[in-house]
Coordinates of C-alpha atoms in Angstrom, one line a residue:
M1 CA 75.7 -92.0 -177.0
A2 CA 75.0 -89.1 -174.7
G3 CA 72.2 -89.6 -172.2
I4 CA 68.8 -88.1 -172.5
D5 CA 68.7 -84.6 -171.1
R6 CA 65.8 -83.2 -169.2
P7 CA 64.9 -79.5 -168.7
E8 CA 65.2 -78.0 -165.3
G9 CA 62.3 -78.6 -163.0
R10 CA 59.7 -81.3 -163.1
G11 CA 58.3 -82.9 -166.2
G12 CA 59.7 -84.2 -169.4
R13 CA 60.8 -82.8 -172.7
R14 CA 58.7 -80.1 -174.5
I15 CA 59.4 -80.0 -178.2
L16 CA 58.2 -77.7 -181.0
I17 CA 58.5 -78.8 -184.7
T18 CA 58.2 -76.3 -187.5
G19 CA 57.0 -77.4 -190.9
I20 CA 54.8 -80.1 -189.3
A21 CA 52.8 -80.6 -192.5
G22 CA 55.9 -82.3 -194.1
T23 CA 56.3 -86.0 -194.2
L24 CA 59.5 -86.2 -192.2
A25 CA 58.3 -83.7 -189.6
G26 CA 55.1 -85.7 -189.2
R27 CA 56.9 -89.0 -188.7
L28 CA 59.2 -87.4 -186.2
A29 CA 56.2 -86.1 -184.2
L30 CA 54.8 -89.7 -184.2
M31 CA 58.0 -91.0 -182.7
L32 CA 58.0 -88.3 -180.1
E33 CA 54.4 -88.9 -179.2
A34 CA 55.2 -92.5 -178.4
D35 CA 58.1 -91.5 -176.1
D36 CA 57.0 -91.2 -172.5
R37 CA 60.0 -88.9 -171.8
V38 CA 58.2 -86.3 -173.9
D39 CA 55.5 -84.2 -172.2
Y40 CA 54.6 -82.0 -175.0
V41 CA 54.9 -81.9 -178.8
G42 CA 53.8 -78.9 -180.8
G43 CA 53.8 -78.4 -184.5
V44 CA 53.8 -75.1 -186.4
D45 CA 52.9 -74.7 -190.1
L46 CA 50.5 -72.9 -192.4
A47 CA 49.1 -76.2 -193.6
Q48 CA 47.5 -79.0 -191.6
P49 CA 49.7 -82.0 -190.7
S50 CA 49.7 -84.8 -193.2
M51 CA 50.1 -87.4 -190.5
D52 CA 47.4 -88.6 -188.1
L53 CA 48.9 -87.0 -185.0
R54 CA 47.1 -87.7 -181.6
R55 CA 49.2 -85.9 -179.0
T56 CA 50.8 -83.1 -181.1
E57 CA 49.3 -79.6 -180.7
F58 CA 49.0 -78.0 -184.1
V59 CA 49.5 -74.3 -184.2
R60 CA 48.7 -72.6 -187.5
A61 CA 51.3 -69.8 -187.7
D62 CA 53.6 -68.1 -190.2
L63 CA 57.2 -68.1 -189.1
R64 CA 57.7 -64.7 -190.8
N65 CA 55.4 -63.2 -188.2
P66 CA 57.1 -61.9 -185.0
L67 CA 54.2 -63.5 -183.1
V68 CA 56.1 -66.8 -183.4
A69 CA 57.9 -65.6 -180.2
K70 CA 54.6 -65.9 -178.4
V71 CA 54.2 -69.5 -179.6
I72 CA 57.6 -70.4 -178.2
D73 CA 56.9 -68.6 -175.0
S74 CA 53.4 -70.0 -174.4
T75 CA 54.3 -73.6 -175.2
R76 CA 57.3 -73.4 -172.8
V77 CA 59.4 -75.6 -175.1
D78 CA 63.0 -76.6 -174.4
T79 CA 63.7 -77.9 -177.9
I80 CA 63.0 -76.5 -181.4
V81 CA 63.2 -78.7 -184.5
H82 CA 63.3 -76.5 -187.6
M83 CA 62.0 -78.5 -190.5
S84 CA 60.3 -75.6 -192.4
L85 CA 62.5 -75.3 -195.5
I86 CA 60.9 -75.2 -198.9
A87 CA 62.8 -76.5 -201.9
E88 CA 60.3 -75.9 -204.7
P89 CA 59.2 -72.5 -205.7
G90 CA 55.9 -73.8 -207.1
S91 CA 54.8 -75.2 -203.7
A92 CA 55.5 -71.8 -202.1
G93 CA 53.6 -69.7 -204.6
G94 CA 56.7 -68.4 -206.4
R95 CA 60.4 -67.8 -205.8
S96 CA 60.1 -64.6 -203.9
R97 CA 57.6 -66.0 -201.4
M98 CA 59.7 -69.2 -201.1
K99 CA 62.7 -67.0 -200.1
E100 CA 60.7 -65.1 -197.6
L101 CA 59.4 -68.3 -196.0
N102 CA 62.8 -69.9 -195.8
V103 CA 65.0 -66.9 -194.9
I104 CA 62.8 -64.4 -193.1
G105 CA 61.0 -67.3 -191.4
T106 CA 64.3 -68.7 -190.1
M107 CA 65.5 -65.2 -189.0
Q108 CA 62.3 -64.6 -187.0
L109 CA 62.5 -68.1 -185.5
M110 CA 66.1 -67.8 -184.4
G111 CA 65.4 -64.3 -183.0
A112 CA 62.5 -65.7 -180.9
A113 CA 64.6 -68.7 -179.8
Q114 CA 67.4 -66.4 -178.7
K115 CA 65.1 -64.6 -176.3
A116 CA 63.5 -67.8 -175.0
S117 CA 65.4 -68.7 -171.8
R118 CA 63.8 -72.2 -171.6
V119 CA 65.2 -73.3 -175.0
R120 CA 68.2 -75.6 -174.6
R121 CA 68.3 -77.3 -177.9
V122 CA 67.8 -76.3 -181.6
V123 CA 67.9 -78.9 -184.4
M124 CA 67.8 -77.6 -188.0
R125 CA 67.3 -79.5 -191.2
S126 CA 69.7 -78.5 -193.9
T127 CA 71.0 -80.1 -197.1
T128 CA 74.2 -81.3 -198.7
A129 CA 73.2 -79.0 -201.6
V130 CA 75.1 -76.3 -199.8
Y131 CA 78.3 -77.9 -201.2
G132 CA 77.2 -77.3 -204.7
S133 CA 78.3 -79.5 -207.7
H134 CA 81.4 -78.8 -209.6
Y135 CA 83.9 -80.8 -211.7
R136 CA 86.7 -80.0 -209.2
D137 CA 84.8 -81.2 -206.2
P138 CA 86.3 -83.7 -203.8
A139 CA 85.1 -87.4 -203.9
L140 CA 83.4 -86.9 -200.5
F141 CA 82.4 -83.6 -199.0
R142 CA 83.3 -83.2 -195.3
E143 CA 81.4 -80.7 -193.1
D144 CA 84.2 -78.2 -193.3
H145 CA 84.5 -78.1 -197.1
Q146 CA 83.5 -75.0 -198.9
P147 CA 81.7 -75.0 -202.3
R148 CA 83.7 -74.2 -205.4
Q149 CA 81.0 -71.9 -206.5
V150 CA 78.6 -70.3 -204.0
P151 CA 75.1 -70.2 -205.4
R152 CA 73.6 -66.7 -205.5
Y153 CA 70.0 -67.6 -206.0
G154 CA 67.5 -70.4 -205.5
Y155 CA 67.0 -73.0 -202.8
T156 CA 70.7 -73.6 -202.1
A157 CA 71.3 -69.9 -201.6
D158 CA 68.4 -69.8 -199.2
V159 CA 69.8 -72.7 -197.1
I160 CA 73.3 -71.1 -197.0
E161 CA 71.7 -67.9 -195.6
V162 CA 69.6 -70.0 -193.2
E163 CA 72.7 -71.8 -191.9
G164 CA 74.3 -68.4 -191.4
Y165 CA 71.4 -67.3 -189.1
A166 CA 71.7 -70.6 -187.2
R167 CA 75.4 -70.1 -186.6
G168 CA 74.7 -66.5 -185.5
F169 CA 72.2 -67.8 -183.0
G170 CA 74.7 -70.4 -181.8
R171 CA 77.3 -67.6 -181.1
R172 CA 74.7 -65.5 -179.2
R173 CA 73.4 -68.5 -177.2
P174 CA 76.4 -70.7 -176.5
D175 CA 74.3 -72.4 -173.8
V176 CA 72.0 -74.0 -176.4
D177 CA 72.9 -77.2 -178.2
L178 CA 72.7 -76.4 -182.0
T179 CA 72.6 -79.3 -184.4
V180 CA 72.6 -78.7 -188.2
L181 CA 71.8 -81.8 -190.2
R182 CA 72.8 -81.7 -193.9
F183 CA 70.7 -84.4 -195.6
A184 CA 71.3 -85.9 -199.0
N185 CA 68.3 -86.1 -201.4
F186 CA 65.5 -88.0 -199.6
I187 CA 63.9 -91.1 -201.1
G188 CA 61.5 -93.7 -199.8
P189 CA 58.0 -95.1 -200.2
D190 CA 56.4 -92.2 -198.3
I191 CA 57.9 -89.1 -199.7
E192 CA 57.7 -87.1 -203.0
T193 CA 60.4 -84.7 -204.0
P194 CA 61.8 -83.2 -207.2
M195 CA 64.3 -86.1 -207.3
T196 CA 61.7 -88.9 -206.9
R197 CA 59.6 -87.2 -209.7
Y198 CA 62.6 -86.9 -211.9
L199 CA 63.5 -90.6 -211.5
S200 CA 59.9 -91.5 -212.2
L201 CA 59.7 -89.9 -215.6
P202 CA 58.9 -92.4 -218.5
V203 CA 62.2 -91.3 -220.1
V204 CA 64.9 -89.8 -217.9
P205 CA 66.7 -86.8 -219.4
T206 CA 70.4 -86.7 -218.7
V207 CA 73.1 -84.3 -219.5
L208 CA 75.1 -85.4 -222.6
G209 CA 78.5 -86.7 -221.7
Y210 CA 77.9 -87.0 -217.9
D211 CA 77.0 -89.8 -215.6
P212 CA 76.8 -88.2 -212.1
R213 CA 77.1 -90.0 -208.8
L214 CA 74.0 -89.8 -206.8
Q215 CA 73.8 -90.2 -203.0
L216 CA 70.4 -90.6 -201.4
C217 CA 69.0 -90.7 -197.9
H218 CA 66.2 -93.1 -197.0
T219 CA 63.4 -91.5 -195.0
D220 CA 63.6 -94.1 -192.3
D221 CA 67.2 -93.2 -191.6
A222 CA 66.5 -89.5 -191.8
V223 CA 63.7 -89.7 -189.2
E224 CA 65.9 -91.8 -186.9
I225 CA 68.7 -89.2 -187.0
L226 CA 66.2 -86.4 -186.4
Y227 CA 64.8 -88.3 -183.4
R228 CA 68.3 -88.9 -181.9
A229 CA 69.3 -85.3 -182.5
T230 CA 66.1 -84.1 -180.8
M231 CA 66.3 -86.3 -177.8
D232 CA 70.1 -86.4 -177.3
S233 CA 72.9 -83.8 -177.1
H234 CA 74.7 -83.7 -180.5
P235 CA 75.9 -80.2 -181.2
G236 CA 77.6 -79.5 -184.5
I237 CA 77.1 -79.9 -188.2
F238 CA 76.6 -83.4 -189.7
N239 CA 76.2 -84.8 -193.1
V240 CA 73.4 -87.4 -193.2
A241 CA 73.3 -89.8 -196.1
A242 CA 73.2 -93.4 -197.1
P243 CA 76.5 -95.3 -197.5
G244 CA 77.7 -95.5 -201.1
V245 CA 76.6 -93.9 -204.3
I246 CA 74.9 -95.0 -207.5
Y247 CA 75.5 -93.6 -211.0
L248 CA 72.5 -92.1 -212.7
S249 CA 72.8 -94.7 -215.5
Q250 CA 72.7 -97.5 -212.9
A251 CA 69.6 -95.9 -211.2
A252 CA 67.9 -95.7 -214.6
R253 CA 68.5 -99.4 -215.2
M254 CA 67.1 -100.3 -211.8
L255 CA 64.0 -98.2 -212.5
G256 CA 63.5 -99.6 -215.9
R257 CA 63.7 -96.2 -217.5
P258 CA 65.5 -95.4 -220.8
T259 CA 67.5 -92.2 -220.8
V260 CA 67.8 -89.4 -223.3
P261 CA 71.0 -87.3 -223.3
I262 CA 70.5 -83.6 -223.6
P263 CA 73.2 -81.0 -224.4
A264 CA 74.2 -79.1 -221.3
G265 CA 73.1 -75.8 -222.8
L266 CA 69.6 -77.1 -223.3
A267 CA 69.1 -78.9 -219.9
G268 CA 67.5 -75.9 -218.3
T269 CA 65.1 -75.4 -221.1
V270 CA 64.1 -79.1 -221.1
T271 CA 63.3 -79.1 -217.3
S272 CA 61.2 -76.0 -217.9
V273 CA 59.2 -77.7 -220.6
L274 CA 58.8 -80.9 -218.4
K275 CA 57.6 -79.0 -215.3
P276 CA 53.9 -78.5 -216.2
A277 CA 53.4 -82.2 -217.0
S278 CA 55.7 -83.8 -214.5
G279 CA 55.7 -81.4 -211.5
I280 CA 59.5 -81.4 -211.5
D281 CA 60.6 -78.1 -210.0
F282 CA 64.4 -78.3 -210.5
T283 CA 65.8 -74.7 -210.1
G284 CA 68.8 -73.6 -212.1
E285 CA 71.3 -73.9 -209.3
Q286 CA 70.3 -77.6 -208.9
L287 CA 71.0 -78.6 -212.5
P288 CA 74.8 -79.1 -212.0
L289 CA 73.9 -82.1 -209.8
L290 CA 72.8 -83.9 -213.0
Q291 CA 76.3 -83.2 -214.4
F292 CA 78.8 -83.6 -211.6
G293 CA 76.8 -85.3 -208.9
R294 CA 77.6 -85.0 -205.2
A295 CA 78.6 -87.3 -202.3
A296 CA 79.2 -86.5 -198.6
D297 CA 81.3 -88.0 -195.9
T298 CA 79.1 -89.3 -193.1
S299 CA 81.8 -90.5 -190.8
R300 CA 81.3 -87.7 -188.3
M301 CA 77.6 -88.5 -188.1
I302 CA 78.2 -92.2 -187.6
A303 CA 80.8 -91.6 -184.9
E304 CA 78.7 -89.0 -183.0
F305 CA 75.3 -90.6 -183.2
G306 CA 76.5 -94.2 -183.0
Y307 CA 74.2 -95.0 -185.9
T308 CA 75.0 -96.4 -189.3
P309 CA 72.1 -95.9 -191.8
A310 CA 70.1 -99.1 -192.4
F311 CA 69.9 -98.4 -196.2
T312 CA 72.7 -97.9 -198.6
T313 CA 72.0 -95.6 -201.5
K314 CA 71.3 -98.5 -203.8
E315 CA 69.0 -100.2 -201.2
A316 CA 67.1 -97.0 -200.6
L317 CA 66.4 -96.7 -204.3
A318 CA 65.4 -100.4 -204.4
D319 CA 63.0 -99.9 -201.5
F320 CA 61.4 -96.9 -203.4
I321 CA 60.9 -99.2 -206.4
A322 CA 59.6 -102.2 -204.3
A323 CA 56.9 -99.9 -202.8
G324 CA 55.4 -99.7 -206.2
R325 CA 56.2 -96.0 -206.6
V326 CA 57.6 -96.7 -210.1
E327 CA 56.6 -99.3 -212.6
P328 CA 59.5 -100.4 -214.8
L329 CA 58.6 -99.5 -218.4
V330 CA 61.5 -101.4 -220.0
S331 CA 63.3 -104.5 -218.9
H332 CA 66.9 -104.2 -217.9
E333 CA 67.9 -106.4 -220.8
A334 CA 66.1 -104.2 -223.3
I335 CA 67.8 -101.1 -221.8
E336 CA 71.2 -102.8 -222.1
R337 CA 70.6 -103.8 -225.7
A338 CA 69.5 -100.2 -226.6
E339 CA 72.6 -98.7 -224.9
T340 CA 74.9 -101.2 -226.6
M341 CA 73.3 -100.4 -230.0
L342 CA 73.6 -96.6 -229.3
G343 CA 77.2 -97.1 -228.2
N344 CA 78.0 -99.0 -231.4
V345 CA 76.4 -96.2 -233.5
V346 CA 78.4 -93.5 -231.8
S347 CA 81.6 -95.5 -232.1
S348 CA 81.0 -96.0 -235.8
V349 CA 80.3 -92.3 -236.4
L350 CA 83.5 -91.4 -234.5
R351 CA 85.6 -93.8 -236.6
R352 CA 84.3 -92.3 -239.8
V353 CA 85.0 -88.8 -238.6
S354 CA 88.5 -89.7 -237.6

């Protein structure tokens, strides 16, 4: 692993984290506060941090405002960790505001970082959702793979545009280490996402005829990689995910949740109906994940960071369950009996038809 870099002059590292109100950003700040090589930790967000931070200076600011350049300049940071990406329109106050916060906010941040001569490292949180989900996808996406269908709207389209701004910044500031981390869906005892809410439903809706592969990322592993990317020099794009995959049907059995198959044409309608009661905010471009799944190759990350995630996908889901986030409603044996019965009924119907 590369050694810890220090900025020119006296003193230790000075780090600014955007989206500090988020769980992962807050946990990263806690780790940096405990590191005596770090002189300063700043956090930018419109909302108060969710963690009990002692040494982190909170700056209430909107990244869309050009004044963010003054924040970077006044704090004299050498590292920026960009965690301020919103995946759910509801939490942003609507789709248009979500796009502004994600895209315009990143554009302003990269522009400010470009002019800041002290900045020597930028770490950006991204997502494996940029690869999309398609029936012709490879078994594992490498970082150089392109999606079969480029999303034109929604969260994924935002992140693709955000990564474009980051790459443009990298070309204009080749002296800066730029690290882009594409995370799989987060799961853990301390985080709530559309995926964790979906898996926690009393009955899990699935797409009829599909059993997608899911790849997850435990929050402990995510924070560890963020910390290493912040403190060490690891320029490049990296997939970050747990080893292995789990089929949606297997996940439902572990969770003690029965499933109900929905025809693909109605899946979007069903999620819209479920949203008010469940808080699930799956946008249209994310629905193919429930059909075709997605898995990413993490060999580049393991080789570069010298770190193998502590949790496999199955273990990450098991830890989520063990924390009491989900109470099994049906025993595994009952689910298996019901699935067997349903399979027998379907087979009988098919025999009669043929």
